[in-house]
Amino acid sequence: MTKENATSREGFTSKFGFIMSCIGSALGLGNIWMFSYKLGAYGGAAFLIPYFLFVFILSTTGLITEFTFGRYFKAGSYIGINTLFKKRNLKSGKIIGLLPTLGITGIFIFYCIVVGWVLKYFALSITGKISTIDTQTYFSNFSGTSSSIPWFLLAVVITLLIVISGVAKGIERLNKIVLPILFVIFIFLMFKSLSLEGAMEGVRYLVIPRWEVLLNAKTWIMALGQAFFTVSLTGCGMVVYGSYINKDFDIPTSSLQTAIFDTLAALLASFIIIPAVFAFNIAPDSGPSLLFITVPKVFQSMPYSSVISSLFFLSIIFAAISSSVSMLEGPVETLLSATNLTRKKATILVSVVCFLLGLPLAVNIGMFGQFADFITIVLSPIGVLIVAICFFYLFDKKTLLKAVNQGSKHPVGSWFVPLGKYVFVTTTILVIILGLIYGSIG
Ligand code: TRP
């Protein structure tokens, strides 16, 4: 029995708090800067077919797997995998068990650098400076230089302060407050964007299906990558969240709700960004340049630009911090379960190490890109794969189904086992191979 098991383990206090925290983790920059671009670029409404298919079949299976794994062992993946390996007399449980934690720690490092950029743009917005800058030059002079370091530090410190406060008082409380506000801001901004002159062309770009793109393999690959990245599967974060719930929480329903609200947020973000970009005749693009060059340019042409821009970047801060806390909680929980450190010490230790490791990346965009690619293409999906294999191949069928369905009003049938064992595991391997071939697909 681990130290955490022996003493009382922290946990979510309500189902609402748990769901909000899972949606908070899932809903992040990927929903905003990748989904909206992909939706337009890969066939408009036609893209939704492969995307829905992957999100509702594979991502939901992945979430059910990770939540159940955590709840079953009442521990994160490090202890869970170790326990399972010992029981089966398998070797290397310690090393293999650590990989999912390493993956999510890597995500935390590069994600916080970007959260720092968002914080900076929020500051530029509330001070009104955003309307005076040349967005292109500004962004290239800021990102990847030492001026971004204090903002990176701020992102780490904000996340640290929440995680230090604990699961219920920190993470759950944050998500219960910011997630509803985020949805309200998104809906407001969507109406604002749709009311712009010329916005309908952007709407057409998003909704008119171009079916022929479904014949292009890349559409399916991009949808698959998006589906994997967007619900935050890493074999660690969602396992840890699952370890904080008890047996009357409904895992299949919670997984589906996480996927639904995550998708809803991605759709809202698309209907904020793309119509506005079209209204001002700017070409939409993906990734950082969409958020830090294109969108601010759009704001500059709008009346009340600093108010709208502040609201926009505030909502992105909410989306990003609710994700970064779940990333930091991963390694913190692993440390807590493997050592005698207190939560405070463990959180500070992980944060300091991550900040120091992130420094060279924060000042070198090329290295930042390579690191982010390695983590998202290779290490993090390997973490997903490890937990999925442990779950579907090392559990017996009866125990597995019982663990999934405990507390569920809509239990999954025995079809769930082959779905996980063959379809989910194979697709995860495919995600890694395709990521290596095509570069980043998430
Ligand atoms: N889902 C998040 C997004 O869309 C990013 C993400 C990927 C993530 N893996 C994660 C967040 C693990 C928290 C934990 O931006």
XYZ file of C-alpha atoms and ligand atoms in Angstrom:
457
model
C 0.000 0.000 0.000
C 1.392 3.390 -0.905
C 1.736 6.276 1.473
C -1.122 8.047 -0.307
C -3.399 5.060 0.080
C -2.598 4.635 3.702
C -3.353 8.213 4.597
C -6.471 9.801 3.235
C -6.053 10.665 -0.413
C -7.167 14.024 -1.722
C -10.032 14.072 -4.148
C -12.675 15.967 -6.068
C -15.581 16.911 -3.844
C -18.316 16.917 -6.487
C -19.115 15.382 -9.837
C -19.562 18.874 -11.263
C -16.091 19.840 -10.061
C -14.611 16.703 -11.582
C -16.269 17.240 -14.968
C -15.296 20.922 -15.021
C -11.689 19.976 -14.248
C -11.603 17.379 -17.028
C -13.098 19.815 -19.517
C -10.650 22.421 -18.240
C -7.755 20.091 -18.955
C -9.050 19.122 -22.383
C -9.963 22.627 -23.452
C -6.756 24.418 -24.246
C -4.749 26.100 -26.950
C -5.296 23.137 -29.268
C -9.020 23.905 -29.389
C -8.346 27.479 -30.312
C -5.394 27.646 -32.619
C -5.529 24.200 -34.241
C -9.158 23.213 -34.492
C -10.454 26.405 -36.102
C -7.725 26.288 -38.707
C -8.174 22.610 -39.480
C -11.939 22.913 -39.700
C -11.586 25.465 -42.466
C -8.545 24.048 -44.208
C -9.704 20.432 -44.283
C -13.108 20.666 -45.835
C -15.310 22.800 -43.576
C -18.215 20.803 -42.177
C -16.883 17.696 -43.951
C -13.940 17.673 -41.496
C -16.429 17.116 -38.691
C -17.161 13.605 -39.922
C -13.720 12.099 -39.260
C -13.257 14.371 -36.253
C -16.516 13.330 -34.535
C -15.828 9.729 -35.382
C -12.408 9.830 -33.744
C -13.388 11.965 -30.769
C -16.474 10.007 -29.858
C -15.055 6.550 -30.448
C -11.344 6.789 -29.715
C -10.924 9.757 -27.405
C -13.827 8.637 -25.268
C -12.330 5.142 -25.057
C -9.007 6.703 -24.074
C -10.591 8.836 -21.375
C -12.541 5.885 -19.955
C -9.271 3.934 -19.871
C -7.298 6.642 -18.075
C -10.004 7.569 -15.538
C -10.632 3.907 -14.703
C -6.942 3.080 -14.397
C -6.506 5.906 -11.893
C -9.625 5.098 -9.909
C -8.840 1.379 -9.768
C -5.384 1.869 -8.265
C -6.314 5.040 -6.398
C -3.016 6.284 -7.791
C -1.382 7.911 -10.780
C 0.179 5.896 -13.584
C 3.590 5.500 -11.920
C 2.224 3.551 -8.952
C -0.527 1.906 -11.017
C 1.866 0.520 -13.631
C 4.347 -0.571 -10.946
C 1.702 -2.405 -8.988
C 0.444 -4.143 -12.099
C 3.935 -5.134 -13.250
C 4.804 -6.546 -9.822
C 1.617 -8.563 -9.716
C 2.436 -10.035 -13.105
C 6.113 -10.526 -12.285
C 7.142 -8.234 -15.104
C 10.364 -6.246 -15.087
C 11.110 -2.537 -15.642
C 7.828 -1.353 -14.105
C 9.599 1.628 -12.559
C 11.058 2.928 -15.803
C 8.008 2.223 -17.922
C 5.784 3.649 -15.209
C 7.691 6.892 -15.265
C 7.337 7.551 -19.017
C 3.766 8.952 -18.946
C 4.822 11.336 -16.157
C 7.819 12.472 -18.208
C 5.589 13.084 -21.230
C 3.169 15.326 -19.384
C 6.030 17.150 -17.654
C 7.447 17.928 -21.082
C 4.083 19.267 -22.213
C 3.942 21.423 -19.080
C 7.316 22.984 -19.887
C 6.581 24.127 -23.423
C 2.924 24.894 -22.720
C 3.868 27.355 -19.962
C 6.117 29.220 -22.377
C 3.083 29.775 -24.607
C 0.878 30.642 -21.628
C 3.490 33.331 -20.916
C 2.924 34.789 -24.401
C -0.825 34.792 -23.765
C -0.322 36.604 -20.450
C 1.809 39.192 -22.219
C -0.851 39.746 -24.892
C -3.490 40.099 -22.207
C -1.344 42.792 -20.572
C -0.904 44.508 -23.963
C -4.677 44.407 -24.397
C -5.714 45.899 -21.066
C -3.180 48.673 -21.384
C -4.438 49.427 -24.892
C -0.959 48.914 -26.389
C -2.197 46.106 -28.589
C -3.750 48.572 -31.018
C -0.452 50.346 -31.617
C 1.893 47.455 -32.377
C 2.861 45.888 -35.657
C 1.782 42.394 -34.683
C 4.212 40.546 -36.938
C 7.324 42.397 -35.822
C 6.198 42.522 -32.229
C 5.698 38.785 -31.994
C 9.018 37.907 -33.591
C 10.841 40.338 -31.307
C 9.108 38.984 -28.230
C 8.766 35.216 -28.577
C 12.020 33.321 -28.406
C 13.807 36.206 -26.704
C 14.692 36.978 -23.120
C 11.760 39.422 -22.838
C 9.447 36.428 -22.747
C 11.148 34.919 -19.667
C 9.324 36.911 -16.944
C 6.010 35.966 -18.573
C 7.010 32.307 -18.708
C 7.871 32.551 -15.016
C 4.500 34.158 -14.302
C 2.715 31.286 -16.053
C 4.627 28.737 -13.951
C 3.954 30.674 -10.736
C 0.197 30.991 -11.365
C -0.047 27.262 -12.063
C 2.089 26.468 -9.013
C -0.109 28.553 -6.711
C -3.208 26.661 -7.801
C -1.649 23.201 -7.605
C -0.113 23.950 -4.196
C -3.610 24.654 -2.849
C -4.566 21.059 -3.521
C -7.055 19.143 -5.620
C -10.299 20.415 -4.111
C -9.225 23.862 -2.963
C -6.992 24.618 -5.920
C -7.724 22.702 -9.111
C -11.414 21.968 -8.592
C -12.246 25.433 -7.333
C -10.413 27.126 -10.202
C -12.185 25.058 -12.842
C -15.630 25.494 -11.291
C -15.183 29.244 -11.536
C -13.317 29.837 -14.778
C -14.905 27.270 -17.070
C -18.452 28.685 -16.962
C -17.041 32.218 -17.391
C -14.988 31.036 -20.346
C -18.070 29.669 -22.116
C -19.964 32.927 -21.505
C -17.090 34.997 -22.966
C -16.828 32.637 -25.945
C -20.549 32.959 -26.712
C -20.388 36.741 -26.413
C -17.349 36.933 -28.703
C -18.986 34.609 -31.200
C -21.992 36.902 -31.549
C -19.674 39.867 -31.809
C -17.668 38.190 -34.545
C -20.732 37.017 -36.463
C -22.144 40.529 -36.440
C -19.159 41.946 -38.332
C -19.709 42.940 -41.904
C -18.361 40.249 -44.196
C -18.373 37.605 -41.437
C -20.736 35.368 -43.383
C -18.034 34.471 -45.826
C -16.061 32.978 -42.950
C -19.151 31.104 -41.803
C -19.547 29.693 -45.292
C -15.906 28.608 -45.238
C -16.592 26.721 -42.015
C -19.974 25.190 -42.717
C -20.191 24.386 -46.423
C -18.881 20.845 -46.640
C -16.267 20.146 -49.286
C -16.777 16.407 -49.454
C -13.890 15.746 -51.811
C -11.406 16.388 -48.967
C -12.580 13.163 -47.357
C -10.792 11.368 -50.174
C -7.563 12.908 -48.990
C -5.810 10.793 -46.331
C -4.364 13.903 -44.726
C -7.838 15.068 -43.664
C -8.298 11.871 -41.676
C -4.816 12.038 -40.226
C -5.284 15.626 -39.069
C -8.649 14.759 -37.546
C -7.077 11.815 -35.739
C -4.209 13.897 -34.361
C -6.602 16.606 -33.258
C -8.850 14.076 -31.508
C -5.908 12.638 -29.567
C -4.397 15.915 -28.501
C -7.612 17.684 -27.676
C -8.867 15.468 -24.853
C -5.451 15.519 -23.147
C -4.629 11.830 -23.334
C -1.105 11.310 -21.994
C -1.403 8.256 -19.759
C -0.831 10.545 -16.798
C -2.997 13.664 -16.308
C -6.379 12.048 -16.773
C -5.209 8.984 -14.810
C -4.399 11.274 -11.897
C -7.767 13.035 -12.142
C -9.421 9.596 -12.233
C -7.541 8.611 -9.088
C -9.264 11.447 -7.238
C -12.816 10.163 -7.770
C -14.659 7.468 -5.894
C -16.787 4.566 -6.961
C -20.031 6.407 -7.469
C -18.691 8.680 -10.209
C -19.956 7.697 -13.651
C -16.821 7.263 -15.797
C -18.357 6.525 -19.241
C -20.733 9.494 -18.954
C -18.002 11.824 -17.659
C -15.760 10.833 -20.552
C -18.466 11.557 -23.077
C -19.286 14.882 -21.442
C -15.628 15.892 -21.518
C -15.461 15.119 -25.237
C -18.743 16.947 -25.960
C -17.872 20.164 -24.139
C -14.343 20.141 -25.476
C -15.733 19.879 -29.012
C -18.309 22.567 -28.320
C -15.584 24.938 -27.166
C -13.524 24.167 -30.265
C -16.528 24.946 -32.474
C -17.222 28.190 -30.620
C -13.580 29.227 -31.006
C -13.809 28.553 -34.739
C -16.906 30.731 -35.051
C -15.144 33.509 -33.183
C -11.891 33.469 -35.088
C -12.630 32.515 -38.698
C -15.575 34.888 -39.396
C -13.609 37.802 -37.885
C -10.530 36.960 -39.908
C -12.612 36.785 -43.116
C -14.417 40.033 -42.303
C -11.070 41.801 -42.389
C -9.813 39.949 -45.411
C -6.930 38.250 -43.678
C -5.925 34.681 -44.490
C -6.461 32.310 -41.562
C -3.457 30.325 -40.425
C -2.665 27.876 -37.667
C -0.661 27.710 -34.489
C 1.001 30.623 -32.699
C 0.820 33.017 -35.642
C -2.994 32.761 -35.724
C -3.257 33.775 -32.092
C -0.431 36.265 -31.785
C -0.210 37.858 -35.233
C -3.446 37.403 -37.178
C -6.116 37.746 -34.494
C -4.579 40.848 -32.855
C -4.463 42.410 -36.330
C -8.206 41.802 -36.586
C -8.778 43.414 -33.192
C -6.889 46.505 -34.286
C -9.479 47.151 -36.967
C -12.407 46.872 -34.555
C -14.017 49.546 -32.425
C -13.367 49.007 -28.661
C -10.387 46.900 -29.681
C -8.764 46.767 -26.262
C -11.946 45.611 -24.506
C -12.594 42.847 -27.023
C -8.954 41.885 -27.129
C -8.720 41.773 -23.311
C -11.780 39.545 -23.103
C -10.408 37.282 -25.799
C -7.005 36.844 -24.180
C -8.580 36.457 -20.740
C -10.642 33.549 -22.008
C -7.499 32.013 -23.514
C -5.715 32.417 -20.169
C -8.579 30.531 -18.527
C -8.419 27.799 -21.155
C -4.650 27.507 -20.838
C -4.307 27.627 -17.043
C -7.056 25.065 -16.543
C -4.902 22.812 -18.759
C -1.541 23.686 -17.227
C -2.725 22.811 -13.702
C -3.599 19.320 -14.888
C -0.140 19.007 -16.434
C 1.675 20.077 -13.272
C -0.520 17.850 -11.113
C 0.834 14.834 -13.044
C 4.483 14.959 -11.887
C 3.477 16.403 -8.505
C 1.246 13.405 -7.818
C 4.002 11.016 -8.941
C 6.450 12.648 -6.524
C 3.911 12.615 -3.712
C 3.275 8.930 -4.162
C 6.924 7.961 -4.534
C 8.489 10.111 -1.807
C 7.641 11.607 1.563
C 7.556 15.168 0.278
C 4.657 17.421 1.174
C 2.457 18.804 -1.608
C 4.007 22.208 -1.127
C 7.568 20.992 -1.476
C 6.783 18.662 -4.371
C 4.978 21.390 -6.308
C 7.760 23.908 -5.813
C 10.418 21.369 -6.717
C 8.723 20.324 -9.982
C 7.966 23.930 -10.914
C 11.534 25.110 -10.365
C 12.981 22.207 -12.352
C 10.510 22.763 -15.198
C 11.198 26.474 -15.280
C 14.941 25.910 -15.457
C 14.573 23.268 -18.175
C 12.277 25.594 -20.084
C 14.649 28.562 -20.065
C 16.753 27.506 -23.082
C 13.530 26.755 -24.984
C 11.978 30.093 -24.102
C 14.827 31.935 -25.800
C 15.198 29.702 -28.827
C 12.139 29.142 -30.987
C 13.807 26.460 -33.095
C 14.643 24.375 -30.049
C 11.208 25.071 -28.603
C 9.598 23.638 -31.745
C 11.791 20.542 -31.770
C 11.146 19.861 -28.111
C 7.373 20.363 -28.438
C 7.311 18.050 -31.469
C 9.280 15.329 -29.724
C 6.985 15.427 -26.711
C 3.681 15.577 -28.595
C 4.599 13.219 -31.420
C 6.614 10.608 -29.544
C 6.770 10.689 -25.757
C 3.214 11.632 -24.878
C 1.476 9.101 -27.190
C 3.888 6.457 -25.836
C 2.506 7.268 -22.373
C -1.031 6.770 -23.714
C 0.021 3.493 -25.279
C 1.626 2.157 -22.087
C -1.462 2.736 -19.981
C -3.753 1.386 -22.716
C -1.702 -1.800 -23.073
C -1.547 -2.287 -19.300
C -5.292 -1.784 -19.064
C -6.482 -3.866 -21.980
C -3.854 -6.614 -21.901
C -2.943 -7.022 -18.228
C -6.417 -6.785 -16.680
C -8.826 -9.648 -17.033
C -12.001 -8.806 -18.889
C -14.335 -9.109 -15.904
C -12.279 -6.897 -13.607
C -11.850 -4.341 -16.362
C -15.563 -4.023 -17.145
C -16.466 -3.941 -13.474
C -13.951 -1.164 -12.827
C -15.223 0.894 -15.775
C -18.903 0.457 -14.996
C -18.830 0.962 -11.258
C -21.175 3.871 -10.516
C -22.271 4.166 -14.149
C -25.861 4.653 -15.222
C -24.903 3.768 -18.780
C -22.519 0.845 -18.424
C -20.406 -0.124 -21.415
C -20.900 -3.648 -22.766
C -18.293 -6.315 -23.373
C -17.689 -4.775 -26.827
C -15.595 -2.201 -24.992
C -12.762 -4.694 -24.451
C -12.038 -5.526 -28.122
C -12.575 -1.853 -28.991
C -9.786 -0.921 -26.600
C -7.578 -3.918 -27.145
C -7.503 -3.802 -30.919
C -8.868 -0.496 -32.198
C -7.648 1.953 -29.562
C -4.223 0.408 -29.033
C -3.595 0.055 -32.778
C -4.720 3.599 -33.474
C -2.420 4.948 -30.774
C 0.500 3.203 -32.463
C -0.690 4.689 -35.746
C -0.783 8.180 -34.197
C 2.900 7.833 -33.322
C 3.882 6.519 -36.768
C 1.835 9.144 -38.636
C 3.181 11.876 -36.395
C 6.720 10.800 -37.278
C 5.915 10.719 -40.988
C 3.902 13.911 -41.269
C 5.429 15.953 -38.450
C 3.038 17.295 -35.884
C -0.552 16.181 -36.513
C -2.140 17.196 -33.196
N -5.868 19.281 -24.634
C -5.035 20.430 -24.535
C -5.364 21.390 -25.664
O -6.235 21.157 -26.459
C -3.585 20.127 -24.604
C -3.076 18.923 -23.926
C -2.487 17.875 -24.514
C -3.047 18.667 -22.551
N -2.121 16.975 -23.598
C -2.442 17.427 -22.381
C -3.520 19.367 -21.465
C -2.297 16.878 -21.122
C -3.385 18.814 -20.197
C -2.784 17.579 -20.034
O -4.726 22.396 -25.782
